[in-house]
Structure formats: C-alpha cells, structure tokens
C-alpha positions as a LaTeX table, in Angstrom:
\begin{tabular}{lrrr}
\hline
Residue & $x$ (\AA) & $y$ (\AA) & $z$ (\AA) \\
\hline
Unk1 & $-39.27$ & 14.32 & $-36.91$ \\
Unk2 & $-35.41$ & 15.88 & $-36.74$ \\
Unk3 & $-32.96$ & 13.53 & $-35.13$ \\
Unk4 & $-32.04$ & 16.48 & $-32.59$ \\
Unk5 & $-35.62$ & 16.86 & $-31.30$ \\
Unk6 & $-36.00$ & 12.98 & $-31.21$ \\
Unk7 & $-33.11$ & 12.43 & $-29.21$ \\
Unk8 & $-33.96$ & 15.41 & $-26.90$ \\
Unk9 & $-37.51$ & 13.97 & $-26.47$ \\
Unk10 & $-36.43$ & 10.57 & $-25.98$ \\
Unk11 & $-33.90$ & 11.85 & $-23.19$ \\
Unk12 & $-36.97$ & 13.55 & $-21.65$ \\
Unk13 & $-38.88$ & 10.23 & $-21.96$ \\
Unk14 & $-36.25$ & 7.90 & $-20.58$ \\
Unk15 & $-35.60$ & 10.21 & $-17.58$ \\
Unk16 & $-39.10$ & 10.06 & $-16.75$ \\
Unk17 & $-39.87$ & 6.34 & $-17.45$ \\
Unk18 & $-36.59$ & 5.20 & $-15.52$ \\
Unk19 & $-37.63$ & 6.87 & $-12.26$ \\
Unk20 & $-41.30$ & 7.69 & $-12.04$ \\
Unk21 & $-40.17$ & 9.55 & $-8.74$ \\
Unk22 & $-38.03$ & 12.05 & $-10.67$ \\
Unk23 & $-40.92$ & 12.97 & $-12.94$ \\
Unk24 & $-43.13$ & 13.89 & $-9.94$ \\
Unk25 & $-40.36$ & 15.46 & $-8.25$ \\
Unk26 & $-40.10$ & 17.80 & $-11.59$ \\
Unk27 & $-43.82$ & 18.54 & $-11.55$ \\
Unk28 & $-43.50$ & 19.57 & $-7.67$ \\
Unk29 & $-40.30$ & 21.70 & $-8.24$ \\
Unk30 & $-41.20$ & 23.84 & $-11.39$ \\
Unk31 & $-44.21$ & 26.60 & $-11.72$ \\
Unk32 & $-47.58$ & 25.20 & $-12.32$ \\
Unk33 & $-48.83$ & 25.06 & $-16.15$ \\
Unk34 & $-52.17$ & 26.36 & $-16.81$ \\
Unk35 & $-54.97$ & 23.98 & $-16.95$ \\
Unk36 & $-55.21$ & 23.70 & $-20.86$ \\
Unk37 & $-55.97$ & 19.90 & $-20.64$ \\
Unk38 & $-55.97$ & 17.12 & $-17.97$ \\
Unk39 & $-52.25$ & 16.12 & $-17.19$ \\
Unk40 & $-50.96$ & 12.87 & $-18.51$ \\
Unk41 & $-50.27$ & 10.00 & $-16.22$ \\
Unk42 & $-47.51$ & 7.91 & $-16.37$ \\
Unk43 & $-49.33$ & 5.65 & $-19.10$ \\
Unk44 & $-49.60$ & 8.70 & $-21.55$ \\
Unk45 & $-45.58$ & 8.94 & $-20.92$ \\
Unk46 & $-45.17$ & 5.47 & $-21.73$ \\
Unk47 & $-47.50$ & 5.68 & $-24.80$ \\
Unk48 & $-45.58$ & 8.75 & $-25.86$ \\
Unk49 & $-42.17$ & 6.82 & $-25.56$ \\
Unk50 & $-43.56$ & 3.96 & $-27.43$ \\
Unk51 & $-44.52$ & 6.08 & $-30.36$ \\
Unk52 & $-41.40$ & 7.75 & $-30.50$ \\
Unk53 & $-39.68$ & 4.25 & $-30.68$ \\
Unk54 & $-42.03$ & 3.23 & $-33.74$ \\
Unk55 & $-41.34$ & 6.42 & $-35.35$ \\
Unk56 & $-44.78$ & 7.30 & $-35.42$ \\
Unk57 & $-44.69$ & 10.99 & $-34.30$ \\
Unk58 & $-44.17$ & 14.11 & $-36.27$ \\
Unk59 & $-42.59$ & 17.23 & $-34.78$ \\
Unk60 & $-44.89$ & 20.20 & $-35.57$ \\
Unk61 & $-43.49$ & 22.80 & $-33.41$ \\
Unk62 & $-40.66$ & 23.25 & $-30.37$ \\
Unk63 & $-40.14$ & 26.47 & $-28.43$ \\
Unk64 & $-37.33$ & 26.91 & $-25.92$ \\
Unk65 & $-37.50$ & 29.48 & $-23.37$ \\
Unk66 & $-34.41$ & 29.21 & $-20.94$ \\
Unk67 & $-34.76$ & 25.75 & $-19.14$ \\
Unk68 & $-38.07$ & 25.32 & $-20.34$ \\
Unk69 & $-39.14$ & 23.74 & $-23.50$ \\
Unk70 & $-42.45$ & 23.19 & $-25.38$ \\
Unk71 & $-43.01$ & 20.22 & $-28.03$ \\
Unk72 & $-46.16$ & 19.82 & $-30.26$ \\
Unk73 & $-46.03$ & 16.12 & $-31.77$ \\
Unk74 & $-48.73$ & 14.58 & $-34.11$ \\
Unk75 & $-49.25$ & 11.11 & $-34.60$ \\
Unk76 & $-48.73$ & 10.06 & $-38.17$ \\
Unk77 & $-51.73$ & 7.83 & $-38.79$ \\
Unk78 & $-54.51$ & 9.86 & $-36.93$ \\
Unk79 & $-55.22$ & 13.31 & $-35.57$ \\
Unk80 & $-54.20$ & 12.62 & $-31.92$ \\
Unk81 & $-51.59$ & 15.09 & $-30.56$ \\
Unk82 & $-49.49$ & 15.53 & $-27.69$ \\
Unk83 & $-47.82$ & 18.66 & $-26.08$ \\
Unk84 & $-44.93$ & 17.73 & $-23.88$ \\
Unk85 & $-43.56$ & 20.22 & $-21.62$ \\
Unk86 & $-39.76$ & 19.96 & $-20.36$ \\
Unk87 & $-37.74$ & 21.47 & $-17.79$ \\
Unk88 & $-33.91$ & 21.23 & $-17.71$ \\
Unk89 & $-34.20$ & 18.64 & $-20.34$ \\
Unk90 & $-36.26$ & 16.33 & $-18.49$ \\
Unk91 & $-39.79$ & 15.70 & $-19.27$ \\
Unk92 & $-42.15$ & 17.51 & $-17.00$ \\
Unk93 & $-45.67$ & 16.99 & $-18.28$ \\
Unk94 & $-47.32$ & 15.66 & $-21.35$ \\
Unk95 & $-50.85$ & 16.44 & $-22.45$ \\
Unk96 & $-52.93$ & 14.49 & $-25.15$ \\
Unk97 & $-55.36$ & 15.81 & $-27.39$ \\
Unk98 & $-57.73$ & 14.50 & $-29.88$ \\
Unk99 & $-57.03$ & 16.70 & $-32.71$ \\
Unk100 & $-54.33$ & 19.32 & $-33.42$ \\
Unk101 & $-56.62$ & 22.51 & $-32.99$ \\
Unk102 & $-56.61$ & 22.23 & $-29.12$ \\
Unk103 & $-53.34$ & 21.08 & $-28.87$ \\
Unk104 & $-51.98$ & 24.20 & $-30.84$ \\
Unk105 & $-53.93$ & 26.36 & $-28.42$ \\
Unk106 & $-52.17$ & 24.35 & $-25.66$ \\
Unk107 & $-49.01$ & 24.70 & $-27.25$ \\
Unk108 & $-49.28$ & 28.53 & $-27.51$ \\
Unk109 & $-50.45$ & 29.03 & $-24.06$ \\
Unk110 & $-47.56$ & 26.86 & $-22.65$ \\
Unk111 & $-44.90$ & 28.42 & $-24.98$ \\
Unk112 & $-46.17$ & 31.75 & $-23.94$ \\
Unk113 & $-46.19$ & 30.73 & $-20.24$ \\
Unk114 & $-42.77$ & 29.22 & $-20.20$ \\
Unk115 & $-41.59$ & 32.48 & $-21.25$ \\
Unk116 & $-42.79$ & 34.15 & $-18.37$ \\
Unk117 & $-41.15$ & 31.35 & $-16.28$ \\
Unk118 & $-37.77$ & 31.85 & $-17.99$ \\
Unk119 & $-37.78$ & 35.51 & $-17.46$ \\
Unk120 & $-35.92$ & 34.74 & $-13.93$ \\
Unk121 & $-33.45$ & 32.65 & $-16.23$ \\
Unk122 & $-32.80$ & 35.40 & $-18.52$ \\
Unk123 & $-32.25$ & 37.95 & $-15.74$ \\
Unk124 & $-29.67$ & 35.44 & $-14.32$ \\
Unk125 & $-27.95$ & 34.99 & $-17.62$ \\
Unk126 & $-27.85$ & 38.54 & $-18.23$ \\
Unk127 & $-26.44$ & 39.14 & $-14.55$ \\
Unk128 & $-24.01$ & 36.72 & $-15.11$ \\
Unk129 & $-22.80$ & 37.84 & $-18.13$ \\
Unk130 & $-22.71$ & 41.22 & $-16.74$ \\
Unk131 & $-20.83$ & 39.87 & $-13.58$ \\
Unk132 & $-18.30$ & 38.22 & $-15.98$ \\
Unk133 & $-17.57$ & 41.05 & $-17.94$ \\
Unk134 & $-17.01$ & 43.51 & $-14.76$ \\
Unk135 & $-14.63$ & 40.73 & $-13.50$ \\
Unk136 & $-12.77$ & 40.61 & $-16.56$ \\
Unk137 & $-12.57$ & 44.46 & $-16.33$ \\
Unk138 & $-11.59$ & 44.46 & $-12.64$ \\
Unk139 & $-8.81$ & 41.95 & $-13.37$ \\
Unk140 & $-7.70$ & 44.33 & $-16.31$ \\
Unk141 & $-7.61$ & 47.43 & $-14.09$ \\
Unk142 & $-6.25$ & 45.58 & $-11.39$ \\
Unk143 & $-3.18$ & 44.50 & $-13.75$ \\
Unk144 & $-3.17$ & 47.84 & $-15.04$ \\
Unk145 & $-3.08$ & 49.48 & $-11.66$ \\
Unk146 & $-0.20$ & 47.01 & $-10.60$ \\
Unk147 & 1.83 & 47.64 & $-13.75$ \\
Unk148 & 1.69 & 51.39 & $-12.73$ \\
Unk149 & 2.34 & 51.12 & $-9.47$ \\
Unk150 & 5.66 & 49.19 & $-10.68$ \\
Unk151 & 6.22 & 52.17 & $-12.95$ \\
Unk152 & 5.90 & 54.62 & $-10.26$ \\
Unk153 & 8.32 & 52.60 & $-7.96$ \\
Unk154 & 10.67 & 52.37 & $-10.60$ \\
Unk155 & 10.36 & 56.20 & $-11.06$ \\
Unk156 & 10.88 & 56.96 & $-7.42$ \\
Unk157 & 13.87 & 54.66 & $-7.13$ \\
Unk158 & 15.54 & 56.45 & $-10.22$ \\
Unk159 & 14.46 & 59.92 & $-8.91$ \\
Unk160 & 16.19 & 59.04 & $-5.45$ \\
Unk161 & 19.18 & 57.67 & $-7.55$ \\
Unk162 & 19.70 & 60.87 & $-9.47$ \\
Unk163 & 19.10 & 63.11 & $-6.30$ \\
Unk164 & 21.80 & 61.19 & $-4.67$ \\
Unk165 & 24.19 & 61.54 & $-7.26$ \\
Unk166 & 23.67 & 64.92 & $-7.76$ \\
Unk167 & 24.08 & 65.51 & $-4.00$ \\
Unk168 & 27.30 & 63.73 & $-4.36$ \\
Unk169 & 28.43 & 65.70 & $-7.43$ \\
Unk170 & 27.70 & 68.74 & $-5.41$ \\
Unk171 & 29.92 & 67.62 & $-2.51$ \\
Unk172 & 32.67 & 66.48 & $-4.73$ \\
Unk173 & 32.32 & 69.78 & $-6.71$ \\
Unk174 & 32.63 & 71.83 & $-3.33$ \\
Unk175 & 35.99 & 69.68 & $-2.28$ \\
Unk176 & 37.33 & 70.27 & $-5.68$ \\
Unk177 & 36.88 & 74.04 & $-5.28$ \\
Unk178 & 38.62 & 74.12 & $-2.04$ \\
Unk179 & 41.50 & 72.16 & $-3.38$ \\
Unk180 & 41.58 & 74.79 & $-6.31$ \\
Unk181 & 41.56 & 77.84 & $-4.33$ \\
Unk182 & 44.49 & 76.19 & $-2.12$ \\
Unk183 & 46.24 & 75.67 & $-5.47$ \\
Unk184 & 45.69 & 78.85 & $-6.40$ \\
Unk185 & 46.88 & 80.69 & $-3.07$ \\
Unk186 & 50.04 & 78.35 & $-3.36$ \\
Unk187 & 50.62 & 79.12 & $-7.08$ \\
Unk188 & 50.37 & 82.87 & $-6.50$ \\
Unk189 & 52.61 & 82.99 & $-3.55$ \\
Unk190 & 55.27 & 81.02 & $-5.66$ \\
Unk191 & 54.86 & 83.32 & $-8.40$ \\
Unk192 & 55.22 & 86.26 & $-6.21$ \\
Unk193 & 58.42 & 84.38 & $-4.74$ \\
Unk194 & 59.75 & 83.68 & $-8.42$ \\
Unk195 & 59.21 & 87.55 & $-9.21$ \\
Unk196 & 61.33 & 88.68 & $-6.23$ \\
Unk197 & 63.96 & 86.13 & $-6.82$ \\
Unk198 & 64.08 & 87.21 & $-10.40$ \\
Unk199 & 64.25 & 90.78 & $-9.37$ \\
Unk200 & 67.09 & 90.04 & $-7.40$ \\
Unk201 & 68.78 & 88.28 & $-10.03$ \\
Unk202 & 68.63 & 91.14 & $-12.44$ \\
Unk203 & 69.74 & 93.60 & $-10.15$ \\
Unk204 & 73.27 & 94.53 & $-10.74$ \\
Unk205 & 73.46 & 96.55 & $-7.22$ \\
Unk206 & 72.14 & 93.40 & $-5.70$ \\
Unk207 & 74.62 & 91.11 & $-3.79$ \\
Unk208 & 73.81 & 88.24 & $-1.21$ \\
Unk209 & 74.34 & 89.03 & 2.42 \\
Unk210 & 78.07 & 87.95 & 3.43 \\
\hline
\end{tabular}
C-alpha cells in the first residue's frame, strides 16, 4: 500500500475514531451513498484502523472526485475487502465485503456517484478560476485606464501650456510690430529731415535767415 494513501486513510480513520460525533456529522452533512452494502459501524472503523496499523491491507484502487474519495482495500491474508468513502479528507463511510467482486461493484458505484456529487465542486472551482482570471483582467484594465488617463492629463496640460505660449507670442509680436511701425515712422521723418538739410547745405544760393 502506498505511503501517501496509508497516510491519507490513517488521517481519515484517526479523525473518525477520535470523535465519533464528527463521523456522524459527516454522514449527515454529505449526500447519501447508494445502498450497495450495509454501512459500517464504529466497530468496522476500528477494525479498519487496526488492519492499517498492522499493515495487513493492500490498496487496490483509489479515486478522487472533488472533495470526495473512494478507496478499495483488500486484507492480505484472506478475501475480505473494504470500501472507504471520504469527504474532505475525513472518513465518511466504510463498507465491508466478504470478497473482492461485490466490493469492486460497490467501489465503481460509489466512485461514479462521487463524480456526480463533485460536479458542484467542479463548477465552483471553474467559476472561481474564471472569477480570478476576470479579476486579474479587471485590475490590468484598471491600471491601463489609469495610465491612459494620466497620459491624457499630461497631454491636456501640455496643450494648454502650448496655447498659452502661442497667445503670449502673438501678443508680443503685436506689441513689437507697433514699436516697429513707430520706429519706421520716426526713421522716415528723420530721413526726410536729413534730405532737406542736405539740400540746403548743397544749395549755393541758400543762406540762413539773418
């Protein structure tokens, strides 16, 4: 019998043997198994525990469906077989058979039944996975949206700054043009005055007034 299974089954048996009320609670809270054989009593649990401690059992099969586990165990020195049903790693029910054939039938029936019971677990696991994936996608989208919003805000600030600078430049250009025209008028007036003075100086007949 594999060490992993032995530890798992020992955990099941220990949980059931320490507190019988816990075993009863597990029977009441989980779905009802098909009536393939008479359900084991606490004595059968103790019997199975003793056989495991004595290493007198061989694991033939074990099936897990969601939180449910089904194990088929055979006594080494005779044909007695046990089918153990667990729920969330706790022993739920034990069935004892005089031979392997009916035990295999019960094992197949219970393993198939636990597959049906585990459908809700499967749907929950799939839904939880989808939720986690969508949550990651939502977080990524939120971060992307925040990054883009920041870029838009920066762009708007830069655009406003550019518009303000352009307006300032237009105002400065207008003021410079006004000053340019004033200087141009002044230069033209001075040039006209210079030409008149030069004409007077170059005219031999011109003389200043007494």
